[in-house]
Amino acid sequence: MRELLSSFYIIQYILLIVLFLPLYTQSLSFNYSDALSKSLLYFEAQRSGHLPYNQRVKWRGHSGLTDGLQQGVDLVGGYYDAGDHVKFGLPMAFTVTMLSWSVIEFGEEIAAAGEYQHALEAIKWGTDYFIKAHTHPHILWAEVGDGDTDHYCWQRPEDMTTSRQAYKIDKNNPGSDLAGETAAAMAAASIVFKELNPHYSHLLLHHAQQLFEFGDKYRGEYDASVEEVRSYYASVSGYRDELLWAALWLHRATGSDKYLEYAVENADAMGGIGWAMIEFSWDVKYAGVQMLATKLLLKGEHQEKHYPVMKQYKSKADHYICACLGKNNGSNVDRSPSGMLYIRQWNNLQYVSSAAFLLMVYYEYLTAAQQTELSCPDGPVKTDELLALAKSQADYILGSNPMKMSYMVGFGSRYPTNVHHRGASIVSYKESNGFIGCTQGFDDWFGRHRENPNVLVGAIVGGPNCQDRFRDDRGNYMQTEACTYNTAPMVGVFAKLNRLAQKPAHNILSQTSYSFRQM
């Protein structure tokens, strides 16, 4: 009887191998170097302004060349946030912060993959625009274009006939969240360029310090000053997280104790040690704040009097990580049946990519501090499990999912081909430069049941719902629209995974089983 049972278990084991081997093999076969290259290429498709001679996305042309003209300022440049043509300051700044953070933490890995210059170009395209938009110590241009009129049009950016009205914040119309995030972006970028371009780095730091002082002195939420943004990028979390975020980035960029003092003294009043979050996004920065503070704690880069507050920051950072791992005593991030982290229906992959990045960064911080375990409410967790979860989420995006679809456009053999994106869905201006109007774009291009003529390579779309289901339809914008802040965090993640995949001794590939344990 014992022999029969033994044979039975052997057969079961073989069947499990047969069932999971295709998925397992798929998760092992991803080319993270290719994913990294494509992720950086995507930002060139989102460029506004006069495109440079080395522009690689050839189906794009110059656009928005009169931005700011009505207001007497030069606001040419920057990024379109998604599939429309409005330049929204808050998500653009967060995108640049995340690109810069990727280079700061994983610069060697990005360079090893031959993508360092492209990463710098992606950052600088944004920071050059921020320098233009910060026309006075107490003035920052927050938005170019109007979301309402833009969304009534389906045009290529090269054909834009919609309003290019520009909106600003100033001391009478404050926007501490926007000023804070832009300060964070420029401070982080100043670190990136410190050795390569000291003058540019100093310029960025100067703007960052002015913006932080402006945002802190004249407090208020930017969507109360710029009403046009409320339907698109309302600041639900308020401005306190951005001010803490900016302070810690300025501390990292300058080493000045006054910025750390700010983050410590305001930790409680501004929610830094009060809010235990399960999301990190263009709107909610608390988890990122807590990670930066934890790094200082782990490295001992703080005064002894700051220790109690820094330890509280770390407890909140642990809360976020444990929630992602499903080890937080029930207060966890939801999962789809196949293990995708799930926050909400609209553009969920933005939260997946930002979580993957924070998991990867926290793994790096703990490893550098020689901590092999993290204490979660449901018990200790090996540090490598953070890395494993980050990898499982990256692999899910790249195709290890029930749809067997890469949610990064242009990666792999199957990916969304009807992305909700005006420029990608209409014939290239360089192929057909005849004017295409608002309604013509809807009639001839939006509603046609054919693949987009231009591939938006590197874009990470909104992605599947809570049941892992995805419908590739141009009108299904909750799932098929891509945003710059979806892809930006993955630059660092792909770079790190690419380096680890080349180190068999680390045996990172054995961690792929993590996602299947959650199924």
Short mmCIF file of C-alpha atoms in Angstrom, two decimals:
data_model
loop_
_atom_site.label_atom_id
_atom_site.label_comp_id
_atom_site.label_asym_id
_atom_site.label_seq_id
_atom_site.Cartn_x
_atom_site.Cartn_y
_atom_site.Cartn_z
CA MET A 1 0.00 0.00 0.00
CA ARG A 2 2.85 2.34 0.87
CA GLU A 3 4.40 1.71 -2.56
CA LEU A 4 1.08 2.53 -4.25
CA LEU A 5 0.84 5.82 -2.32
CA SER A 6 4.41 6.62 -3.21
CA SER A 7 3.68 6.00 -6.90
CA PHE A 8 0.54 8.12 -6.61
CA TYR A 9 2.46 11.10 -5.22
CA ILE A 10 5.15 10.73 -7.86
CA ILE A 11 2.48 10.83 -10.57
CA GLN A 12 0.90 13.91 -8.96
CA TYR A 13 4.28 15.61 -8.82
CA ILE A 14 4.93 14.87 -12.50
CA LEU A 15 1.49 16.23 -13.41
CA LEU A 16 2.17 19.43 -11.50
CA ILE A 17 5.45 19.86 -13.34
CA VAL A 18 3.71 19.32 -16.69
CA LEU A 19 0.99 21.83 -15.78
CA PHE A 20 3.24 24.58 -14.51
CA LEU A 21 6.33 24.08 -16.68
CA PRO A 22 4.99 26.21 -19.57
CA LEU A 23 4.25 29.09 -17.19
CA TYR A 24 7.49 28.61 -15.33
CA THR A 25 9.50 28.48 -18.56
CA GLN A 26 7.72 31.59 -19.80
CA SER A 27 8.61 33.51 -16.66
CA LEU A 28 12.24 32.47 -17.05
CA SER A 29 12.50 33.54 -20.68
CA PHE A 30 11.79 37.25 -20.41
CA ASN A 31 14.40 39.52 -21.91
CA TYR A 32 14.63 42.24 -19.27
CA SER A 33 17.26 44.12 -21.26
CA ASP A 34 14.78 44.42 -24.13
CA ALA A 35 12.04 45.50 -21.73
CA LEU A 36 14.35 48.18 -20.33
CA SER A 37 15.23 49.48 -23.79
CA LYS A 38 11.59 49.61 -24.83
CA SER A 39 10.50 51.32 -21.62
CA LEU A 40 12.89 54.21 -22.29
CA LEU A 41 11.90 54.39 -25.96
CA TYR A 42 8.30 55.00 -24.89
CA PHE A 43 9.14 58.41 -23.44
CA GLU A 44 10.25 59.61 -26.86
CA ALA A 45 6.75 58.89 -28.17
CA GLN A 46 5.31 61.11 -25.42
CA ARG A 47 7.50 64.11 -26.16
CA SER A 48 5.93 67.47 -26.80
CA GLY A 49 7.78 70.30 -28.51
CA HIS A 50 10.50 70.44 -31.13
CA LEU A 51 11.87 66.91 -31.47
CA PRO A 52 15.67 66.48 -31.54
CA TYR A 53 17.76 65.13 -34.40
CA ASN A 54 18.29 61.82 -32.59
CA GLN A 55 14.57 61.15 -32.07
CA ARG A 56 14.10 57.38 -32.43
CA VAL A 57 10.29 57.22 -32.62
CA LYS A 58 10.00 58.23 -36.25
CA TRP A 59 6.22 58.33 -36.52
CA ARG A 60 6.18 61.38 -34.23
CA GLY A 61 6.69 64.97 -35.35
CA HIS A 62 7.00 68.40 -33.76
CA SER A 63 3.99 69.55 -31.74
CA GLY A 64 2.87 72.17 -29.24
CA LEU A 65 5.32 74.70 -30.67
CA THR A 66 3.27 77.70 -29.52
CA ASP A 67 2.69 76.49 -25.96
CA GLY A 68 2.76 79.45 -23.58
CA LEU A 69 2.64 82.02 -26.38
CA GLN A 70 -0.72 83.41 -25.24
CA GLN A 71 0.71 84.01 -21.77
CA GLY A 72 4.01 85.42 -23.00
CA VAL A 73 6.13 82.53 -21.74
CA ASP A 74 7.97 79.68 -23.42
CA LEU A 75 6.29 76.42 -22.38
CA VAL A 76 7.38 74.36 -25.38
CA GLY A 77 8.51 70.85 -24.46
CA GLY A 78 7.73 68.40 -21.71
CA TYR A 79 5.60 65.28 -21.91
CA TYR A 80 2.04 64.38 -22.73
CA ASP A 81 0.89 62.26 -19.82
CA ALA A 82 -1.05 59.58 -21.67
CA GLY A 83 -3.10 59.24 -24.86
CA ASP A 84 -4.16 62.88 -24.91
CA HIS A 85 -2.24 66.11 -25.47
CA VAL A 86 -2.54 68.00 -22.20
CA LYS A 87 0.65 68.64 -20.29
CA PHE A 88 -0.31 68.00 -16.67
CA GLY A 89 2.39 69.13 -14.25
CA LEU A 90 1.79 66.80 -11.31
CA PRO A 91 1.98 63.41 -13.10
CA MET A 92 4.81 64.71 -15.30
CA ALA A 93 6.85 65.66 -12.25
CA PHE A 94 6.20 62.31 -10.57
CA THR A 95 7.29 60.56 -13.78
CA VAL A 96 10.59 62.44 -13.73
CA THR A 97 11.09 61.77 -10.02
CA MET A 98 10.67 58.04 -10.62
CA LEU A 99 13.00 58.05 -13.63
CA SER A 100 15.60 59.86 -11.55
CA TRP A 101 15.15 57.53 -8.59
CA SER A 102 15.64 54.58 -10.95
CA VAL A 103 18.96 56.01 -12.13
CA ILE A 104 20.07 56.89 -8.59
CA GLU A 105 19.44 53.37 -7.27
CA PHE A 106 20.13 51.31 -10.38
CA GLY A 107 22.38 53.48 -12.51
CA GLU A 108 25.09 50.84 -12.81
CA GLU A 109 22.56 48.27 -13.96
CA ILE A 110 21.09 50.70 -16.50
CA ALA A 111 24.58 51.50 -17.78
CA ALA A 112 25.47 47.80 -18.02
CA ALA A 113 22.47 47.35 -20.32
CA GLY A 114 23.68 50.22 -22.52
CA GLU A 115 20.72 52.47 -21.70
CA TYR A 116 22.23 55.10 -19.41
CA GLN A 117 22.28 57.87 -22.00
CA HIS A 118 18.68 57.23 -22.96
CA ALA A 119 17.68 57.37 -19.29
CA LEU A 120 19.42 60.74 -18.90
CA GLU A 121 17.69 62.05 -22.01
CA ALA A 122 14.30 60.94 -20.69
CA ILE A 123 14.91 62.80 -17.42
CA LYS A 124 16.31 65.93 -19.04
CA TRP A 125 13.39 66.26 -21.44
CA GLY A 126 11.22 66.72 -18.37
CA THR A 127 13.56 68.88 -16.28
CA ASP A 128 14.28 71.25 -19.18
CA TYR A 129 10.55 71.89 -19.29
CA PHE A 130 10.30 72.41 -15.53
CA ILE A 131 13.02 75.06 -15.71
CA LYS A 132 10.95 76.88 -18.32
CA ALA A 133 7.74 76.45 -16.33
CA HIS A 134 9.26 77.92 -13.15
CA THR A 135 9.37 81.51 -14.40
CA HIS A 136 9.56 83.20 -10.99
CA PRO A 137 10.39 81.96 -7.46
CA HIS A 138 6.65 82.08 -6.70
CA ILE A 139 5.24 81.10 -10.11
CA LEU A 140 5.03 77.61 -11.61
CA TRP A 141 3.03 76.86 -14.74
CA ALA A 142 0.90 73.86 -13.83
CA GLU A 143 -0.81 72.80 -17.04
CA VAL A 144 -0.87 73.46 -20.77
CA GLY A 145 -4.05 72.57 -22.62
CA ASP A 146 -7.55 71.95 -21.44
CA GLY A 147 -8.67 68.42 -20.64
CA ASP A 148 -12.30 68.97 -21.57
CA THR A 149 -11.72 70.34 -25.07
CA ASP A 150 -8.86 67.92 -25.65
CA HIS A 151 -11.04 64.92 -24.87
CA TYR A 152 -13.64 66.06 -27.39
CA CYS A 153 -11.00 65.80 -30.11
CA TRP A 154 -9.23 62.80 -31.64
CA GLN A 155 -6.22 64.27 -33.40
CA ARG A 156 -2.54 63.69 -33.81
CA PRO A 157 -0.47 66.04 -31.64
CA GLU A 158 0.99 67.47 -34.84
CA ASP A 159 -2.53 68.61 -35.88
CA MET A 160 -3.72 70.03 -32.56
CA THR A 161 -6.52 72.60 -32.82
CA THR A 162 -7.61 72.37 -29.18
CA SER A 163 -6.96 75.03 -26.56
CA ARG A 164 -3.37 75.49 -25.44
CA GLN A 165 -4.34 77.73 -22.56
CA ALA A 166 -1.73 77.59 -19.81
CA TYR A 167 -2.50 77.66 -16.09
CA LYS A 168 -0.22 78.62 -13.23
CA ILE A 169 0.10 78.57 -9.47
CA ASP A 170 1.44 81.55 -7.57
CA LYS A 171 1.35 82.97 -4.04
CA ASN A 172 -2.28 84.07 -4.49
CA ASN A 173 -3.25 80.76 -6.09
CA PRO A 174 -1.06 78.21 -4.31
CA GLY A 175 -0.32 74.62 -5.18
CA SER A 176 1.98 73.10 -2.59
CA ASP A 177 1.50 69.57 -3.94
CA LEU A 178 2.58 70.55 -7.46
CA ALA A 179 5.43 72.74 -6.21
CA GLY A 180 6.54 69.97 -3.87
CA GLU A 181 6.52 67.22 -6.48
CA THR A 182 8.32 69.41 -9.02
CA ALA A 183 10.89 70.26 -6.35
CA ALA A 184 11.34 66.55 -5.65
CA ALA A 185 11.79 65.81 -9.37
CA MET A 186 14.40 68.53 -9.82
CA ALA A 187 16.24 67.61 -6.62
CA ALA A 188 16.37 63.95 -7.59
CA ALA A 189 17.50 64.86 -11.11
CA SER A 190 20.21 67.11 -9.67
CA ILE A 191 21.70 64.02 -8.04
CA VAL A 192 21.66 62.20 -11.39
CA PHE A 193 23.53 65.02 -13.17
CA LYS A 194 25.84 66.01 -10.31
CA GLU A 195 28.98 64.39 -11.74
CA LEU A 196 28.14 64.50 -15.45
CA ASN A 197 26.90 68.08 -15.67
CA PRO A 198 27.60 70.04 -12.46
CA HIS A 199 26.27 73.33 -13.81
CA TYR A 200 22.96 71.79 -14.85
CA SER A 201 22.75 69.93 -11.54
CA HIS A 202 23.26 73.19 -9.63
CA LEU A 203 20.58 74.90 -11.71
CA LEU A 204 18.10 72.11 -10.97
CA LEU A 205 18.90 72.25 -7.27
CA HIS A 206 18.40 76.01 -7.21
CA HIS A 207 14.94 75.65 -8.76
CA ALA A 208 14.11 72.77 -6.41
CA GLN A 209 14.97 74.80 -3.31
CA GLN A 210 12.95 77.78 -4.51
CA LEU A 211 9.95 75.60 -5.33
CA PHE A 212 10.04 73.90 -1.96
CA GLU A 213 10.16 77.23 -0.14
CA PHE A 214 7.31 78.53 -2.33
CA GLY A 215 5.16 75.46 -1.71
CA ASP A 216 5.81 75.48 2.02
CA LYS A 217 5.26 79.21 2.53
CA TYR A 218 2.10 79.54 0.43
CA ARG A 219 0.18 76.41 1.24
CA GLY A 220 -2.78 75.02 -0.63
CA GLU A 221 -3.87 72.29 -3.01
CA TYR A 222 -3.19 73.01 -6.64
CA ASP A 223 -6.54 71.75 -7.90
CA ALA A 224 -8.22 74.49 -5.85
CA SER A 225 -6.21 77.05 -7.83
CA VAL A 226 -6.38 75.29 -11.21
CA GLU A 227 -9.96 74.08 -11.41
CA GLU A 228 -9.43 72.66 -14.91
CA VAL A 229 -7.35 69.80 -13.49
CA ARG A 230 -9.93 68.51 -11.02
CA SER A 231 -11.55 65.99 -13.38
CA TYR A 232 -8.19 64.52 -14.37
CA TYR A 233 -5.51 64.81 -11.68
CA ALA A 234 -7.19 66.00 -8.51
CA SER A 235 -4.92 66.02 -5.47
CA VAL A 236 -6.91 63.66 -3.27
CA SER A 237 -4.09 63.12 -0.78
CA GLY A 238 -3.49 66.84 -0.35
CA TYR A 239 -0.09 68.51 -0.33
CA ARG A 240 1.51 67.37 2.91
CA ASP A 241 2.97 64.17 1.45
CA GLU A 242 4.59 66.14 -1.39
CA LEU A 243 6.21 68.61 1.02
CA LEU A 244 7.72 65.77 3.06
CA TRP A 245 8.73 64.04 -0.19
CA ALA A 246 10.45 67.18 -1.48
CA ALA A 247 12.21 67.77 1.85
CA LEU A 248 13.75 64.30 1.88
CA TRP A 249 14.85 64.55 -1.74
CA LEU A 250 16.42 67.93 -1.02
CA HIS A 251 18.19 66.41 1.98
CA ARG A 252 19.53 63.63 -0.21
CA ALA A 253 20.64 66.14 -2.86
CA THR A 254 22.23 68.67 -0.51
CA GLY A 255 23.03 66.83 2.71
CA SER A 256 21.62 69.84 4.57
CA ASP A 257 20.25 68.98 8.00
CA LYS A 258 17.50 71.59 7.71
CA TYR A 259 15.58 69.42 5.25
CA LEU A 260 15.82 66.35 7.45
CA GLU A 261 14.76 68.46 10.43
CA TYR A 262 11.72 69.50 8.41
CA ALA A 263 10.79 65.87 7.68
CA VAL A 264 11.23 64.92 11.33
CA GLU A 265 9.53 67.92 12.92
CA ASN A 266 6.55 67.69 10.54
CA ALA A 267 6.36 63.89 10.48
CA ASP A 268 3.29 63.69 12.67
CA ALA A 269 1.45 66.86 11.61
CA MET A 270 1.86 66.06 7.91
CA GLY A 271 0.98 62.39 8.15
CA GLY A 272 4.40 60.94 7.45
CA ILE A 273 4.27 58.65 10.48
CA GLY A 274 0.49 58.56 10.73
CA TRP A 275 -0.63 57.34 7.34
CA ALA A 276 -0.07 53.63 6.76
CA MET A 277 -0.56 53.27 3.03
CA ILE A 278 -1.13 50.41 0.62
CA GLU A 279 -0.59 52.47 -2.55
CA PHE A 280 2.14 54.65 -4.00
CA SER A 281 1.27 56.83 -6.96
CA TRP A 282 1.44 60.24 -8.65
CA ASP A 283 -1.03 61.42 -5.98
CA VAL A 284 -0.02 59.54 -2.81
CA LYS A 285 3.68 59.78 -1.89
CA TYR A 286 3.66 58.66 1.74
CA ALA A 287 5.11 55.19 1.08
CA GLY A 288 7.96 56.77 -0.90
CA VAL A 289 8.60 59.26 1.90
CA GLN A 290 8.76 56.41 4.40
CA MET A 291 11.21 54.48 2.20
CA LEU A 292 13.58 57.45 1.93
CA ALA A 293 13.46 57.99 5.68
CA THR A 294 14.09 54.29 6.29
CA LYS A 295 17.20 54.39 4.14
CA LEU A 296 18.60 57.13 6.38
CA LEU A 297 17.74 55.11 9.47
CA LEU A 298 19.34 51.92 8.18
CA LYS A 299 22.52 53.76 7.18
CA GLY A 300 22.65 55.71 10.43
CA GLU A 301 22.53 59.02 8.59
CA HIS A 302 20.56 60.88 11.25
CA GLN A 303 21.05 62.42 14.66
CA GLU A 304 20.29 60.36 17.74
CA LYS A 305 17.43 62.70 18.67
CA HIS A 306 15.71 61.80 15.37
CA TYR A 307 15.78 58.07 16.04
CA PRO A 308 12.25 57.66 17.51
CA VAL A 309 10.63 59.44 14.56
CA MET A 310 12.79 57.68 11.98
CA LYS A 311 11.85 54.36 13.53
CA GLN A 312 8.17 55.31 13.15
CA TYR A 313 8.80 56.13 9.51
CA LYS A 314 10.28 52.66 9.09
CA SER A 315 7.28 51.00 10.72
CA LYS A 316 5.05 52.61 8.09
CA ALA A 317 7.39 51.55 5.30
CA ASP A 318 7.24 48.01 6.69
CA HIS A 319 3.45 48.26 6.69
CA TYR A 320 3.41 48.98 2.95
CA ILE A 321 5.79 46.14 2.15
CA CYS A 322 4.02 43.64 4.40
CA ALA A 323 0.68 44.64 2.84
CA CYS A 324 2.08 43.92 -0.63
CA LEU A 325 3.40 40.55 0.60
CA GLY A 326 -0.01 39.66 2.10
CA LYS A 327 1.51 39.40 5.59
CA ASN A 328 -0.14 42.37 7.25
CA ASN A 329 -2.78 40.84 9.50
CA GLY A 330 -5.56 41.24 6.95
CA SER A 331 -4.78 44.84 5.96
CA ASN A 332 -3.25 43.78 2.67
CA VAL A 333 -3.16 44.80 -0.96
CA ASP A 334 -5.76 42.80 -2.84
CA ARG A 335 -4.67 40.21 -5.40
CA SER A 336 -6.15 38.98 -8.63
CA PRO A 337 -6.57 35.17 -8.89
CA SER A 338 -3.15 34.99 -10.57
CA GLY A 339 -1.35 37.15 -8.06
CA MET A 340 -1.43 40.64 -9.60
CA LEU A 341 -1.47 43.33 -6.96
CA TYR A 342 -4.79 45.13 -7.26
CA ILE A 343 -5.69 48.61 -5.99
CA ARG A 344 -8.50 49.84 -8.23
CA GLN A 345 -10.21 49.35 -11.56
CA TRP A 346 -8.85 52.34 -13.45
CA ASN A 347 -5.28 51.91 -14.71
CA ASN A 348 -4.31 49.39 -12.05
CA LEU A 349 -0.88 48.63 -13.51
CA GLN A 350 0.36 52.04 -12.35
CA TYR A 351 0.12 50.68 -8.79
CA VAL A 352 1.73 47.39 -9.79
CA SER A 353 4.74 49.10 -11.34
CA SER A 354 5.22 51.50 -8.41
CA ALA A 355 4.89 48.61 -5.93
CA ALA A 356 7.45 46.55 -7.85
CA PHE A 357 9.84 49.48 -7.66
CA LEU A 358 9.41 50.06 -3.92
CA LEU A 359 9.77 46.34 -3.23
CA MET A 360 12.99 46.30 -5.23
CA VAL A 361 14.36 49.43 -3.54
CA TYR A 362 13.47 48.20 -0.06
CA TYR A 363 15.13 44.88 -0.83
CA GLU A 364 18.28 46.86 -1.75
CA TYR A 365 18.14 48.93 1.44
CA LEU A 366 17.64 45.92 3.71
CA THR A 367 20.33 43.90 1.94
CA ALA A 368 22.82 46.77 2.23
CA ALA A 369 22.05 46.85 5.97
CA GLN A 370 22.63 43.07 6.09
CA GLN A 371 19.06 42.40 7.19
CA THR A 372 17.90 39.01 5.93
CA GLU A 373 14.42 39.20 7.45
CA LEU A 374 11.57 41.65 7.76
CA SER A 375 9.13 41.41 10.67
CA CYS A 376 5.52 41.46 9.45
CA PRO A 377 2.40 41.09 11.64
CA ASP A 378 1.85 37.60 10.22
CA GLY A 379 5.42 36.53 10.92
CA PRO A 380 8.95 37.06 9.64
CA VAL A 381 9.58 37.34 5.92
CA LYS A 382 12.85 36.60 4.18
CA THR A 383 14.27 39.65 2.43
CA ASP A 384 14.50 37.69 -0.81
CA GLU A 385 10.70 37.46 -0.84
CA LEU A 386 10.53 41.17 -1.58
CA LEU A 387 12.68 40.60 -4.63
CA ALA A 388 10.60 37.59 -5.63
CA LEU A 389 7.35 39.55 -5.44
CA ALA A 390 8.81 42.45 -7.44
CA LYS A 391 9.90 39.97 -10.10
CA SER A 392 6.52 38.24 -10.17
CA GLN A 393 4.79 41.59 -10.79
CA ALA A 394 7.25 42.52 -13.53
CA ASP A 395 6.76 39.12 -15.13
CA TYR A 396 2.99 39.50 -14.91
CA ILE A 397 3.28 42.74 -16.87
CA LEU A 398 5.53 41.11 -19.46
CA GLY A 399 3.25 38.14 -20.12
CA SER A 400 3.20 35.68 -17.23
CA ASN A 401 -0.54 36.03 -16.76
CA PRO A 402 -3.74 34.14 -17.71
CA MET A 403 -4.19 36.21 -20.89
CA LYS A 404 -0.62 35.30 -21.92
CA MET A 405 -0.34 38.90 -23.05
CA SER A 406 2.42 41.41 -22.49
CA TYR A 407 0.92 44.60 -21.13
CA MET A 408 4.01 46.41 -22.36
CA VAL A 409 3.25 47.39 -25.95
CA GLY A 410 5.75 46.05 -28.46
CA PHE A 411 7.22 43.49 -26.07
CA GLY A 412 6.83 39.80 -26.86
CA SER A 413 4.61 38.22 -29.50
CA ARG A 414 1.25 39.29 -28.06
CA TYR A 415 0.46 42.73 -26.69
CA PRO A 416 -2.34 45.34 -26.93
CA THR A 417 -2.70 46.64 -30.47
CA ASN A 418 -5.62 49.00 -29.93
CA VAL A 419 -4.06 51.30 -27.37
CA HIS A 420 -6.16 54.32 -26.43
CA HIS A 421 -3.67 56.86 -27.80
CA ARG A 422 -4.39 59.53 -30.38
CA GLY A 423 -0.99 59.65 -32.04
CA ALA A 424 -0.55 55.89 -32.22
CA SER A 425 -4.06 55.27 -33.56
CA ILE A 426 -3.84 57.69 -36.52
CA VAL A 427 -1.59 57.37 -39.56
CA SER A 428 1.76 59.04 -38.96
CA TYR A 429 2.05 62.71 -39.88
CA LYS A 430 5.23 61.83 -41.77
CA GLU A 431 3.34 59.37 -43.96
CA SER A 432 0.27 61.51 -44.50
CA ASN A 433 0.58 65.18 -43.57
CA GLY A 434 -2.93 66.15 -44.60
CA PHE A 435 -4.78 67.83 -41.75
CA ILE A 436 -7.03 65.59 -39.64
CA GLY A 437 -9.69 67.42 -37.65
CA CYS A 438 -11.42 66.58 -34.37
CA THR A 439 -14.45 64.75 -35.70
CA GLN A 440 -12.57 63.27 -38.65
CA GLY A 441 -10.22 61.62 -36.20
CA PHE A 442 -13.13 60.04 -34.36
CA ASP A 443 -14.89 59.00 -37.58
CA ASP A 444 -11.91 57.67 -39.53
CA TRP A 445 -9.55 56.42 -36.84
CA PHE A 446 -10.94 56.05 -33.35
CA GLY A 447 -13.92 53.96 -34.35
CA ARG A 448 -12.29 51.74 -36.94
CA HIS A 449 -11.90 48.10 -35.98
CA ARG A 450 -8.26 47.72 -36.96
CA GLU A 451 -4.96 47.74 -35.13
CA ASN A 452 -3.23 51.05 -34.48
CA PRO A 453 -1.00 52.00 -37.43
CA ASN A 454 1.80 53.03 -35.05
CA VAL A 455 3.14 50.80 -32.27
CA LEU A 456 3.54 52.69 -28.97
CA VAL A 457 6.59 50.66 -28.00
CA GLY A 458 7.34 50.47 -24.28
CA ALA A 459 4.00 51.81 -23.10
CA ILE A 460 2.48 49.94 -20.15
CA VAL A 461 -1.29 50.07 -20.48
CA GLY A 462 -3.85 50.23 -17.68
CA GLY A 463 -4.04 46.46 -17.67
CA PRO A 464 -6.49 43.79 -16.56
CA ASN A 465 -9.23 43.92 -13.97
CA CYS A 466 -9.37 42.17 -10.60
CA GLN A 467 -10.17 38.87 -12.33
CA ASP A 468 -7.15 39.07 -14.68
CA ARG A 469 -9.42 39.89 -17.63
CA PHE A 470 -8.45 42.37 -20.31
CA ARG A 471 -10.28 43.69 -23.38
CA ASP A 472 -8.08 45.15 -26.11
CA ASP A 473 -10.41 47.87 -27.34
CA ARG A 474 -9.47 51.48 -28.12
CA GLY A 475 -12.61 52.69 -26.39
CA ASN A 476 -11.80 50.74 -23.22
CA TYR A 477 -9.57 53.51 -21.88
CA MET A 478 -9.58 52.21 -18.30
CA GLN A 479 -7.54 49.25 -19.54
CA THR A 480 -5.93 50.27 -22.84
CA GLU A 481 -4.66 53.79 -22.11
CA ALA A 482 -0.98 53.99 -21.14
CA CYS A 483 0.58 56.64 -18.91
CA THR A 484 4.15 57.81 -18.41
CA TYR A 485 3.99 57.05 -14.69
CA ASN A 486 3.10 53.41 -15.44
CA THR A 487 6.39 52.83 -17.23
CA ALA A 488 8.76 55.11 -15.29
CA PRO A 489 9.11 52.90 -12.16
CA MET A 490 9.81 49.84 -14.30
CA VAL A 491 13.02 51.34 -15.70
CA GLY A 492 14.82 50.56 -12.45
CA VAL A 493 13.04 47.25 -11.96
CA PHE A 494 13.92 45.92 -15.42
CA ALA A 495 17.52 47.08 -15.06
CA LYS A 496 17.94 45.25 -11.76
CA LEU A 497 16.23 42.08 -12.99
CA ASN A 498 18.41 42.10 -16.10
CA ARG A 499 21.56 42.27 -13.99
CA LEU A 500 20.36 39.53 -11.64
CA ALA A 501 19.43 37.27 -14.54
CA GLN A 502 23.07 37.42 -15.60
CA LYS A 503 24.25 36.23 -12.16
CA PRO A 504 23.46 32.51 -11.87
CA ALA A 505 25.12 32.39 -8.46
CA HIS A 506 22.31 34.50 -7.01
CA ASN A 507 19.80 32.01 -8.41
CA ILE A 508 17.17 34.72 -8.81
CA LEU A 509 15.31 32.60 -11.35
CA SER A 510 14.34 30.17 -8.62
CA GLN A 511 12.19 32.89 -7.07
CA THR A 512 9.60 32.68 -9.90
CA SER A 513 7.60 30.16 -7.90
CA TYR A 514 6.41 32.94 -5.59
CA SER A 515 3.51 34.06 -7.76
CA PHE A 516 2.20 30.51 -8.14
CA ARG A 517 2.05 30.06 -4.36
CA GLN A 518 -0.43 32.92 -4.32
CA MET A 519 -2.75 31.42 -6.95
#
